[in-house]
Short mmCIF file of C-alpha atoms and ligand atoms in Angstrom, two decimals:
data_model
loop_
_atom_site.label_atom_id
_atom_site.label_comp_id
_atom_site.label_asym_id
_atom_site.label_seq_id
_atom_site.Cartn_x
_atom_site.Cartn_y
_atom_site.Cartn_z
CA UNK A 37 53.76 47.06 7.89
CA UNK A 38 55.68 46.42 4.77
CA UNK A 39 54.48 45.52 1.38
CA UNK A 40 55.38 46.76 -1.87
CA UNK A 41 54.42 45.77 -5.55
CA UNK A 42 56.50 46.23 -8.31
CA UNK A 43 54.62 45.55 -11.85
CA UNK A 44 56.60 45.46 -14.85
CA UNK A 45 54.87 44.45 -18.38
CA UNK A 46 51.42 43.07 -16.95
CA UNK A 47 53.32 41.46 -14.29
CA UNK A 48 53.22 41.77 -10.73
CA UNK A 49 56.28 40.75 -7.89
CA UNK A 50 55.41 41.47 -3.88
CA UNK A 51 58.32 42.13 -2.22
CA UNK A 52 57.51 41.67 1.58
CA UNK A 53 54.42 40.86 3.37
CA UNK A 54 54.19 42.46 6.49
CA UNK A 55 51.84 42.87 9.82
CA UNK A 56 52.02 45.47 12.57
CA UNK A 57 50.91 45.14 15.95
CA UNK A 58 47.06 46.72 17.27
CA UNK A 59 47.36 49.44 20.24
CA UNK A 60 44.34 50.52 22.33
CA UNK A 61 42.39 52.15 18.87
CA UNK A 62 41.90 48.20 18.26
CA UNK A 63 40.42 47.11 21.19
CA UNK A 64 40.60 43.38 21.48
CA UNK A 65 43.02 43.17 18.38
CA UNK A 66 46.86 42.02 18.27
CA UNK A 67 47.82 41.62 14.68
CA UNK A 68 47.07 44.17 11.71
CA UNK A 69 47.40 42.94 8.10
CA UNK A 70 47.35 44.99 4.77
CA UNK A 71 44.77 44.95 2.66
CA UNK A 72 45.98 43.41 -0.57
CA UNK A 73 42.60 44.19 -2.33
CA UNK A 74 44.74 45.84 -5.31
CA UNK A 75 46.35 42.68 -5.74
CA UNK A 76 44.05 40.42 -5.37
CA UNK A 77 41.35 41.54 -8.48
CA UNK A 78 44.96 41.11 -10.73
CA UNK A 79 45.86 38.03 -8.98
CA UNK A 80 46.69 35.73 -12.50
CA UNK A 81 49.31 38.37 -13.11
CA UNK A 82 50.98 38.14 -9.95
CA UNK A 83 54.16 35.83 -10.02
CA UNK A 84 55.67 35.61 -6.34
CA UNK A 85 56.34 37.35 -3.26
CA UNK A 86 60.21 37.92 -2.69
CA UNK A 87 61.17 38.14 1.30
CA UNK A 88 63.72 40.23 2.02
CA UNK A 89 64.38 39.28 5.61
CA UNK A 90 62.06 37.68 8.67
CA UNK A 91 61.19 40.24 10.57
CA UNK A 92 57.42 40.63 11.22
CA UNK A 93 57.00 43.59 9.74
CA UNK A 94 58.03 42.06 6.38
CA UNK A 95 56.91 38.32 6.96
CA UNK A 96 54.31 38.48 9.62
CA UNK A 97 51.62 38.24 7.41
CA UNK A 98 52.01 35.02 5.35
CA UNK A 99 50.17 32.98 7.76
CA UNK A 100 46.94 34.64 6.99
CA UNK A 101 47.52 35.57 3.21
CA UNK A 102 49.90 33.73 1.50
CA UNK A 103 47.87 30.71 0.93
CA UNK A 104 44.96 32.46 -0.81
CA UNK A 105 47.09 34.64 -2.44
CA UNK A 106 48.53 31.00 -3.49
CA UNK A 107 51.76 32.17 -5.18
CA UNK A 108 55.17 30.96 -4.71
CA UNK A 109 57.59 32.88 -1.65
CA UNK A 110 61.41 33.13 -2.75
CA UNK A 111 63.50 33.64 0.62
CA UNK A 112 66.83 32.80 2.16
CA UNK A 113 67.45 30.06 4.53
CA UNK A 114 67.11 31.74 7.85
CA UNK A 115 63.91 33.31 6.68
CA UNK A 116 62.52 30.51 4.85
CA UNK A 117 63.25 28.95 8.31
CA UNK A 118 60.67 31.34 10.10
CA UNK A 119 58.38 31.52 7.24
CA UNK A 120 58.44 27.33 6.77
CA UNK A 121 57.53 27.26 11.18
CA UNK A 122 54.69 30.62 10.79
CA UNK A 123 53.35 28.19 7.65
CA UNK A 124 53.42 25.17 10.17
CA UNK A 125 51.85 26.64 13.22
CA UNK A 126 48.84 27.80 10.77
CA UNK A 127 48.47 24.03 8.89
CA UNK A 128 49.32 25.52 5.71
CA UNK A 129 52.51 24.49 5.43
CA UNK A 130 52.46 21.95 2.44
CA UNK A 131 49.67 24.18 0.31
CA UNK A 132 52.78 27.62 0.12
CA UNK A 133 55.09 26.71 -2.09
CA UNK A 134 58.41 28.24 -0.57
CA UNK A 135 61.72 28.46 -2.54
CA UNK A 136 64.76 28.48 -0.54
CA UNK A 137 67.45 30.93 -2.42
CA UNK A 138 71.15 31.12 -1.22
CA UNK A 139 71.93 34.27 -0.35
CA UNK A 140 73.93 36.50 -2.61
CA UNK A 141 72.02 34.40 -5.44
CA UNK A 142 69.79 35.43 -8.16
CA UNK A 143 66.31 33.53 -9.87
CA UNK A 144 64.15 35.05 -12.48
CA UNK A 145 60.36 35.73 -12.32
CA UNK A 146 59.08 36.58 -15.57
CA UNK A 147 60.22 40.51 -16.70
CA UNK A 148 61.64 40.59 -13.25
CA UNK A 149 65.66 39.13 -12.50
CA UNK A 150 65.98 38.96 -9.06
CA UNK A 151 69.46 38.90 -7.20
CA UNK A 152 69.57 38.70 -2.99
CA UNK A 153 72.34 41.11 -1.45
CA UNK A 154 73.35 40.18 1.92
CA UNK A 155 73.02 43.34 4.63
CA UNK A 156 73.41 44.02 8.18
CA UNK A 157 70.56 44.22 9.77
CA UNK A 158 69.43 43.16 13.74
CA UNK A 159 68.34 39.96 12.42
CA UNK A 160 70.52 37.06 10.11
CA UNK A 161 70.29 37.09 6.41
CA UNK A 162 69.00 40.68 6.00
CA UNK A 163 68.72 41.30 1.68
CA UNK A 164 68.37 43.72 -0.64
CA UNK A 165 67.04 42.99 -3.66
CA UNK A 166 68.71 43.98 -6.83
CA UNK A 167 66.02 44.06 -8.97
CA UNK A 168 66.32 44.25 -12.93
CA UNK A 169 63.81 44.77 -15.66
CA UNK A 170 63.73 45.49 -19.40
CA UNK A 171 63.56 48.87 -18.28
CA UNK A 172 65.93 49.96 -15.78
CA UNK A 173 67.11 48.58 -12.50
CA UNK A 174 65.98 49.16 -8.94
CA UNK A 175 68.11 48.89 -5.41
CA UNK A 176 66.03 47.79 -2.90
CA UNK A 177 67.65 48.06 0.07
CA UNK A 178 65.23 46.60 2.44
CA UNK A 179 66.09 46.80 6.06
CA UNK A 180 69.62 47.55 6.48
CA UNK A 181 72.89 49.05 8.24
CA UNK A 182 76.71 48.93 7.87
CA UNK A 183 78.32 46.95 10.45
CA UNK A 184 82.36 45.90 10.03
CA UNK A 185 81.78 43.26 13.15
CA UNK A 186 78.08 42.11 12.33
CA UNK A 187 78.71 38.53 14.00
CA UNK A 188 76.81 36.79 12.32
CA UNK A 189 76.63 36.52 8.52
CA UNK A 190 78.98 38.63 5.91
CA UNK A 191 77.17 41.53 4.40
CA UNK A 192 78.15 42.85 1.05
CA UNK A 193 80.83 44.98 0.70
CA UNK A 194 81.39 48.61 -0.27
CA UNK A 195 83.44 47.28 -3.03
CA UNK A 196 80.63 44.94 -4.15
CA UNK A 197 78.00 47.56 -3.78
CA UNK A 198 80.12 50.16 -5.85
CA UNK A 199 80.24 47.10 -8.33
CA UNK A 200 76.35 46.89 -8.14
CA UNK A 201 76.26 50.57 -8.49
CA UNK A 202 78.99 51.06 -11.66
CA UNK A 203 76.38 48.67 -13.71
CA UNK A 204 74.02 51.26 -13.44
CA UNK A 205 71.19 51.37 -10.76
CA UNK A 206 68.22 54.10 -11.79
CA UNK A 207 66.24 53.61 -8.53
CA UNK A 208 67.22 53.41 -4.72
CA UNK A 209 64.20 52.24 -2.39
CA UNK A 210 65.98 52.75 0.82
CA UNK A 211 65.07 52.25 4.92
CA UNK A 212 64.23 55.99 6.29
CA UNK A 213 63.87 54.70 9.68
CA UNK A 214 66.83 56.21 11.23
CA UNK A 215 67.41 59.19 8.87
CA UNK A 216 67.28 61.93 11.98
CA UNK A 217 70.12 60.19 13.21
CA UNK A 218 73.43 62.13 12.69
CA UNK A 219 75.05 59.10 13.99
CA UNK A 220 75.38 55.75 12.05
CA UNK A 221 74.32 52.93 13.64
CA UNK A 222 77.78 51.52 15.83
CA UNK A 223 78.99 47.91 15.63
CA UNK A 224 77.42 44.67 17.17
CA UNK A 225 80.69 44.25 17.79
CA UNK A 226 80.77 47.15 20.18
CA UNK A 227 77.53 45.88 21.84
CA UNK A 228 79.88 42.61 23.23
CA UNK A 229 82.01 44.87 25.18
CA UNK A 230 79.02 46.78 26.91
CA UNK A 231 77.39 43.84 27.25
CA UNK A 232 80.02 41.78 29.01
CA UNK A 233 80.92 45.25 31.01
CA UNK A 234 77.57 45.39 32.58
CA UNK A 235 77.36 42.02 33.05
CA UNK A 236 80.23 41.52 34.80
CA UNK A 237 79.54 44.46 37.28
CA UNK A 238 76.08 43.19 38.37
CA UNK A 239 76.03 40.84 41.61
CA UNK A 240 72.71 38.95 41.38
CA UNK A 241 70.95 37.25 38.68
CA UNK A 242 71.29 39.03 35.06
CA UNK A 243 68.18 38.89 33.11
CA UNK A 244 68.80 40.70 29.54
CA UNK A 245 65.86 41.60 27.42
CA UNK A 246 66.48 41.46 23.77
CA UNK A 247 64.65 41.33 20.41
CA UNK A 248 64.42 37.55 19.65
CA UNK A 249 64.97 37.40 16.24
CA UNK A 250 68.67 39.40 16.86
CA UNK A 251 70.08 35.89 16.58
CA UNK A 252 73.43 38.25 16.36
CA UNK A 253 72.63 39.63 19.77
CA UNK A 254 71.85 36.05 21.45
CA UNK A 255 75.04 35.06 20.05
CA UNK A 256 76.85 37.67 21.62
CA UNK A 257 74.95 36.99 24.99
CA UNK A 258 76.31 33.28 24.87
CA UNK A 259 79.90 34.67 24.75
CA UNK A 260 78.88 37.15 27.23
CA UNK A 261 77.90 34.36 30.00
CA UNK A 262 80.90 32.28 28.97
CA UNK A 263 83.22 35.52 29.43
CA UNK A 264 81.75 36.64 32.55
CA UNK A 265 81.45 32.88 34.43
CA UNK A 266 77.63 32.29 34.38
CA UNK A 267 75.43 29.30 33.29
CA UNK A 268 73.00 30.77 30.01
CA UNK A 269 69.47 30.26 30.57
CA UNK A 270 67.23 31.24 27.76
CA UNK A 271 62.75 32.09 28.54
CA UNK A 272 60.75 32.00 25.63
CA UNK A 273 58.95 30.56 22.95
CA UNK A 274 60.14 33.06 20.32
CA UNK A 275 63.86 32.45 21.33
CA UNK A 276 63.77 28.90 21.20
CA UNK A 277 62.54 29.26 17.69
CA UNK A 278 65.01 31.54 16.31
CA UNK A 279 67.94 29.81 18.08
CA UNK A 280 66.71 26.15 16.14
CA UNK A 281 66.33 27.86 12.97
CA UNK A 282 69.37 29.63 13.14
CA UNK A 283 71.49 26.52 14.48
CA UNK A 284 69.92 24.47 11.30
CA UNK A 285 71.31 27.44 9.02
CA UNK A 286 74.54 26.81 10.47
CA UNK A 287 74.62 29.75 12.79
CA UNK A 288 75.17 30.04 16.68
CA UNK A 289 77.62 27.45 16.25
CA UNK A 290 79.77 28.37 19.48
CA UNK A 291 77.01 28.73 21.36
CA UNK A 292 77.19 27.38 25.04
CA UNK A 293 74.78 24.89 26.32
CA UNK A 294 72.04 26.07 28.20
CA UNK A 295 70.05 25.19 31.53
CA UNK A 296 66.39 25.17 31.74
CA UNK A 297 64.94 27.82 34.57
CA UNK A 298 64.78 25.79 37.39
CA UNK A 299 68.40 24.74 37.34
CA UNK A 300 69.06 28.50 36.68
CA UNK A 301 66.98 29.22 39.98
CA UNK A 302 69.24 26.85 42.05
CA UNK A 303 72.48 28.08 41.05
CA UNK A 304 73.89 30.93 42.71
CA UNK A 305 72.46 34.36 41.76
CA UNK A 306 75.80 35.60 40.26
CA UNK A 307 76.62 32.44 38.60
CA UNK A 308 73.48 32.79 35.69
CA UNK A 309 72.28 34.68 33.10
CA UNK A 310 69.21 34.87 31.64
CA UNK A 311 67.88 36.04 28.67
CA UNK A 312 64.19 36.69 28.14
CA UNK A 313 61.93 38.15 25.72
CA UNK A 314 60.05 41.02 26.22
CA UNK A 315 61.43 43.92 26.45
CA UNK A 316 59.07 46.47 24.43
CA UNK A 317 56.61 45.74 27.53
CA UNK A 318 54.23 42.92 25.99
CA UNK A 319 52.37 41.86 28.82
CA UNK A 320 52.14 38.12 28.08
CA UNK A 321 56.12 37.35 27.59
CA UNK A 322 58.51 36.38 29.70
CA UNK A 323 60.05 39.66 31.39
CA UNK A 324 56.55 41.40 32.46
CA UNK A 325 55.95 37.76 34.15
CA UNK A 326 59.34 37.71 36.23
CA UNK A 327 58.72 41.44 37.14
CA UNK A 328 54.95 40.35 38.64
CA UNK A 329 56.66 37.82 40.08
CA UNK A 330 55.16 34.93 38.11
CA UNK A 331 57.81 33.28 35.95
CA UNK A 332 59.99 30.79 37.51
CA UNK A 333 62.29 33.45 36.98
CA UNK A 334 62.60 35.33 40.26
CA UNK A 335 64.61 38.40 40.94
CA UNK A 336 64.87 40.40 43.95
CA UNK A 337 66.54 43.28 45.65
CA UNK A 338 70.37 43.35 44.18
CA UNK A 339 69.63 41.72 40.71
CA UNK A 340 70.16 43.28 37.35
CA UNK A 341 67.84 43.59 34.82
CA UNK A 342 69.42 44.57 31.37
CA UNK A 343 67.27 46.24 28.14
CA UNK A 344 69.76 45.37 25.32
CA UNK A 345 66.98 47.15 23.07
CA UNK A 346 65.52 50.17 22.03
CA UNK A 347 61.94 51.22 22.92
CA UNK A 348 59.83 51.10 20.42
CA UNK A 349 57.44 54.50 19.47
CA UNK A 350 54.24 53.84 21.17
CA UNK A 351 55.87 51.07 23.48
CA UNK A 352 57.00 53.24 26.36
CA UNK A 353 54.13 53.40 28.88
CA UNK A 354 54.31 49.58 28.48
CA UNK A 355 57.87 48.96 28.95
CA UNK A 356 57.69 51.58 31.78
CA UNK A 357 55.47 49.87 33.69
CA UNK A 358 57.49 46.73 33.42
CA UNK A 359 60.31 48.86 34.94
CA UNK A 360 58.57 50.44 37.72
CA UNK A 361 57.12 46.85 38.85
CA UNK A 362 61.02 45.91 38.78
CA UNK A 363 62.32 48.88 40.59
CA UNK A 364 59.54 48.29 43.43
CA UNK A 365 61.42 44.97 44.13
CA UNK A 366 64.48 46.85 43.97
CA UNK A 367 66.46 45.46 41.00
CA UNK A 368 68.99 47.69 39.30
CA UNK A 369 68.15 48.38 35.63
CA UNK A 370 70.57 49.18 32.64
CA UNK A 371 69.18 50.73 29.51
CA UNK A 372 71.21 52.41 26.72
CA UNK A 373 71.33 55.35 28.02
CA UNK A 374 73.57 53.99 31.12
CA UNK A 375 75.54 51.83 28.67
CA UNK A 376 76.54 51.00 25.02
CA UNK A 377 74.02 47.93 25.13
CA UNK A 378 72.38 48.21 22.52
CA UNK A 379 72.96 49.71 18.29
CA UNK A 380 70.37 49.73 16.20
CA UNK A 381 69.60 47.50 13.08
CA UNK A 382 69.18 50.56 10.72
CA UNK A 383 71.37 53.14 8.93
CA UNK A 384 72.43 56.94 10.00
CA UNK A 385 72.51 59.97 7.79
CA UNK A 386 76.93 58.58 7.17
CA UNK A 387 74.97 55.17 6.57
CA UNK A 388 72.62 56.36 3.75
CA UNK A 389 75.08 58.71 2.20
CA UNK A 390 77.65 55.67 1.83
CA UNK A 391 74.95 54.13 0.06
CA UNK A 392 73.86 56.64 -2.35
CA UNK A 393 77.46 57.15 -3.07
CA UNK A 394 77.89 53.50 -3.76
CA UNK A 395 74.56 53.00 -5.62
CA UNK A 396 74.50 56.37 -7.45
CA UNK A 397 70.98 56.00 -8.01
CA UNK A 398 69.01 58.79 -9.82
CA UNK A 399 66.21 58.84 -8.16
CA UNK A 400 65.67 57.69 -4.32
CA UNK A 401 62.19 56.24 -2.88
CA UNK A 402 62.38 56.57 0.74
CA UNK A 403 60.34 53.73 2.44
CA UNK A 404 60.39 52.02 5.41
CA UNK A 405 59.29 55.31 8.20
CA UNK A 406 56.24 56.83 8.89
CA UNK A 407 55.79 60.20 6.85
CA UNK A 408 58.03 62.42 8.61
CA UNK A 409 61.00 59.95 8.10
CA UNK A 410 60.06 59.82 4.40
CA UNK A 411 59.87 63.20 3.59
CA UNK A 412 63.23 64.09 5.37
CA UNK A 413 65.30 61.10 3.55
CA UNK A 414 63.67 62.38 0.64
CA UNK A 415 65.43 65.87 1.67
CA UNK A 416 68.82 64.89 2.64
CA UNK A 417 69.00 62.50 -0.96
CA UNK A 418 68.24 65.42 -3.19
CA UNK A 419 71.14 67.69 -0.42
CA UNK A 420 73.24 64.59 -0.95
CA UNK A 421 73.10 64.70 -4.54
CA UNK A 422 70.74 62.39 -5.95
CA UNK A 423 68.86 64.03 -8.47
CA UNK A 424 64.98 62.80 -7.82
CA UNK A 425 63.14 61.97 -4.94
CA UNK A 426 60.04 60.66 -4.73
CA UNK A 427 57.76 60.16 -1.72
CA UNK A 428 54.91 57.82 -1.97
CA UNK A 429 51.76 57.69 0.50
CA UNK A 430 50.12 54.31 0.76
CA UNK A 431 48.61 53.12 -1.86
CA UNK A 432 50.06 55.80 -4.52
CA UNK A 433 51.11 54.11 -8.12
CA UNK A 434 54.57 55.34 -8.79
CA UNK A 435 55.87 55.09 -12.55
CA UNK A 436 59.86 54.72 -11.53
CA UNK A 437 60.98 53.82 -15.00
CA UNK A 438 61.22 54.65 -18.10
CA UNK A 439 61.77 58.15 -17.94
CA UNK A 440 61.91 60.82 -14.42
CA UNK A 441 59.56 59.17 -12.23
CA UNK A 442 55.88 60.00 -11.50
CA UNK A 443 52.82 59.18 -9.49
CA UNK A 444 50.44 58.01 -11.68
CA UNK A 445 47.69 56.88 -9.60
CA UNK A 446 46.33 56.11 -6.26
CA UNK A 447 44.42 52.65 -5.10
CA UNK A 448 42.49 51.30 -2.97
CA UNK A 449 44.71 50.13 0.44
CA UNK A 450 44.07 49.88 3.63
CA UNK A 451 44.10 47.93 7.48
CA UNK A 452 42.61 44.40 8.22
CA UNK A 453 42.71 43.17 11.49
CA UNK A 454 42.61 39.39 12.98
CA UNK A 455 40.04 39.01 15.56
CA UNK A 456 40.43 35.38 17.33
CA UNK A 457 40.68 33.55 13.91
CA UNK A 458 37.96 35.90 11.47
CA UNK A 459 39.89 38.65 9.21
CA UNK A 460 38.09 41.91 9.19
CA UNK A 461 38.46 45.39 7.78
CA UNK A 462 40.66 47.29 10.41
CA UNK A 463 37.52 50.09 10.73
CA UNK A 464 34.87 48.17 9.79
CA UNK A 465 31.34 47.44 11.80
CA UNK A 466 32.94 44.58 14.09
CA UNK A 467 35.63 47.10 15.24
CA UNK A 468 33.41 50.19 15.55
CA UNK A 469 30.53 48.74 17.47
CA UNK A 470 33.27 46.96 19.93
CA UNK A 471 35.07 50.87 20.65
CA UNK A 472 31.65 52.17 20.95
CA UNK A 473 30.64 49.65 23.57
CA UNK A 474 34.28 49.97 25.14
CA UNK A 475 34.09 54.00 25.57
CA UNK A 476 30.11 54.03 26.26
CA UNK A 477 28.82 50.72 27.59
CA UNK A 478 25.66 49.27 26.89
CA UNK A 479 22.47 48.40 27.97
CA UNK A 480 19.80 45.58 26.75
CA UNK A 481 16.44 45.81 27.25
CA UNK A 482 13.77 43.02 26.45
CA UNK A 483 10.33 43.99 26.25
CA UNK A 484 7.44 41.66 25.61
CA UNK A 485 4.37 42.97 23.72
CA UNK A 486 1.24 41.16 22.85
CA UNK A 487 0.01 41.63 19.26
CA UNK A 488 -2.14 44.62 20.07
CA UNK A 489 0.87 46.62 21.09
CA UNK A 490 0.34 46.09 24.84
CA UNK A 491 3.09 45.70 27.01
CA UNK A 492 3.62 42.09 28.53
CA UNK A 493 4.96 41.49 32.07
CA UNK A 494 7.89 43.41 32.94
CA UNK A 495 11.16 44.50 30.87
CA UNK A 496 14.39 43.22 31.37
CA UNK A 497 17.35 45.44 31.28
CA UNK A 498 21.01 44.06 31.54
CA UNK A 499 24.59 46.66 31.83
CA UNK A 500 27.79 46.09 30.59
CA UNK A 501 30.03 48.76 31.01
CA UNK A 502 28.06 51.26 32.67
CA UNK A 503 29.10 53.25 35.70
CA UNK A 504 26.84 52.45 38.52
CA UNK A 505 28.60 50.15 40.43
CA UNK A 506 27.10 49.84 43.85
CA UNK A 507 23.74 51.62 42.79
CA UNK A 508 22.98 48.82 40.16
CA UNK A 509 20.18 47.76 41.10
CA UNK A 510 18.22 51.00 41.90
CA UNK A 511 19.40 52.27 38.66
CA UNK A 512 18.37 48.97 37.41
CA UNK A 513 14.72 49.45 38.63
CA UNK A 514 14.58 53.04 37.14
CA UNK A 515 15.62 51.41 33.75
CA UNK A 516 12.97 48.64 34.03
CA UNK A 517 10.25 51.41 35.15
CA UNK A 518 11.02 53.83 31.80
CA UNK A 519 10.99 50.86 29.94
CA UNK A 520 7.63 50.20 30.98
CA UNK A 521 6.09 53.79 30.57
CA UNK A 522 7.51 54.11 27.26
CA UNK A 523 6.21 50.22 26.42
CA UNK A 524 2.70 51.66 27.62
CA UNK A 525 2.57 54.22 25.32
CA UNK A 526 3.68 52.57 22.79
CA UNK A 527 0.85 51.74 20.12
CA UNK A 528 1.31 49.04 17.38
CA UNK A 529 4.26 50.62 15.08
CA UNK A 530 7.28 48.73 16.32
CA UNK A 531 10.04 50.86 15.02
CA UNK A 532 8.71 53.98 16.79
CA UNK A 533 8.13 51.97 20.20
CA UNK A 534 11.30 50.39 19.81
CA UNK A 535 13.07 54.12 19.64
CA UNK A 536 10.83 55.11 22.41
CA UNK A 537 11.69 52.47 25.14
CA UNK A 538 15.41 53.29 23.78
CA UNK A 539 15.55 56.85 24.48
CA UNK A 540 13.17 56.25 27.76
CA UNK A 541 16.30 54.08 29.00
CA UNK A 542 18.95 56.19 27.67
CA UNK A 543 17.43 59.42 29.43
CA UNK A 544 17.58 57.34 32.72
CA UNK A 545 20.99 56.71 32.12
CA UNK A 546 21.96 59.88 31.28
CA UNK A 547 20.60 61.32 34.37
CA UNK A 548 22.70 58.79 36.67
CA UNK A 549 25.41 59.17 34.74
CA UNK A 550 26.60 61.94 32.52
CA UNK A 551 27.18 59.34 30.06
CA UNK A 552 25.11 58.12 26.71
CA UNK A 553 25.65 54.22 26.26
CA UNK A 554 23.93 52.04 23.51
CA UNK A 555 20.85 50.81 24.42
CA UNK A 556 19.70 47.87 22.51
CA UNK A 557 15.80 47.04 22.38
CA UNK A 558 14.89 43.63 22.05
CA UNK A 559 10.88 43.96 21.08
CA UNK A 560 9.35 40.08 21.82
CA UNK A 561 5.84 39.06 20.54
CA UNK A 562 4.15 37.01 22.99
ZN1 ZN B 17 63.75 44.45 9.79
ZN1 ZN B 18 61.37 46.66 9.16
#
């Protein structure tokens, strides 16, 4: 979830505005957004948002936050196409200004000059940003790698990056994702060979799962289909969207005609190659449904699924579940452990070292990684001769220039969650209540009392998630009796009465289950 704010002469520019995805700590939540309170408080000084590339961790928050921020966006055509699609989905496309800048070109924003510098990554049009200010220059790499055969786009060459470094760069803000990799990331071109071999070996239907946004990989799969004499079937809304935007930007020119799932199922098994989303174990994506047998594409013993992607940390359990289901059907699986079917989009150490050599910064500011990645990246940069390295925590304010960099403050940051259509604090009342209910269960007790505090009729008790299963009727009867007993002794003090009932019912629950559910007492005066 990337958001960077650069300030100069009292003006601010945001670089990227991403989301991250929720885990089980956020029950009922899919999307987590950054809390932008700091810049919202000085919104008049925010000049714009510059987007490095179209991955969700860099642009995903725009549909929810861009309209309120009310500043123009700047992106290259492919990224802009993805953003426009998101804004249209939210019906705010006409209310957010989106400037399209050609790759390699620049623009000015107050005291800042920006130049998009094309880089290789795992999506078309990843850009580094060369940021010029009156006090010095910053090279913000965005997500990047080195790739001699990127298949899509023409990344900046070593000569061009050296020229940028020779002009003088003070600060390198650099991707830390793969700092623990001793090897370079490898080329998209090599993957074509590995995938072609894996598909050629397969006898039955072949499903390849990859990130939809990796248009170069999608192009590769088009070539592999042609080479292996298979028709290409593409399933998943996000793949359709990427292919549409990529074609509109002049990419995927040689992409083969695709067939739909029904046609694919009528072809001989060894004549079809299916590209599907869901390689990270996403429950609603095509691969999960194929595994469960609820998708128009059906797989059987002897068919093959190729995982042309890495397992993103945290997704192992979900991916494993799908792989077990597929294995149970006799489907064969190929991952990057068995064949060269994936390369990373982030730089390993040899690539990082090359970048330091070209850019020659005075200061390295590691970004894009967990704390352990950024700390290691700082150590690695220093070991390679960069004079200074500085690691920020979320919310740290660092003065980069002029002079030696230093931490000068810390401001409010945090996480918001998108819950239905509502944006909430990630650890606020709503989510905390939901966690408690999901952990402990809940009991509602309705009690009618007269004006004198006397119990009227019989209390009502309802349970949610309390582990009594088929003992629910006797348990409820006992809870009702306990509530009635407590109400009889209650008296006129409403709060005391409510608390007495709550404790009495909770004691019953604890005796029956060993748990302490949330007990809500509703006192109704009749
Ligand atoms: Zn990325
Ligand atoms: Zn990223």
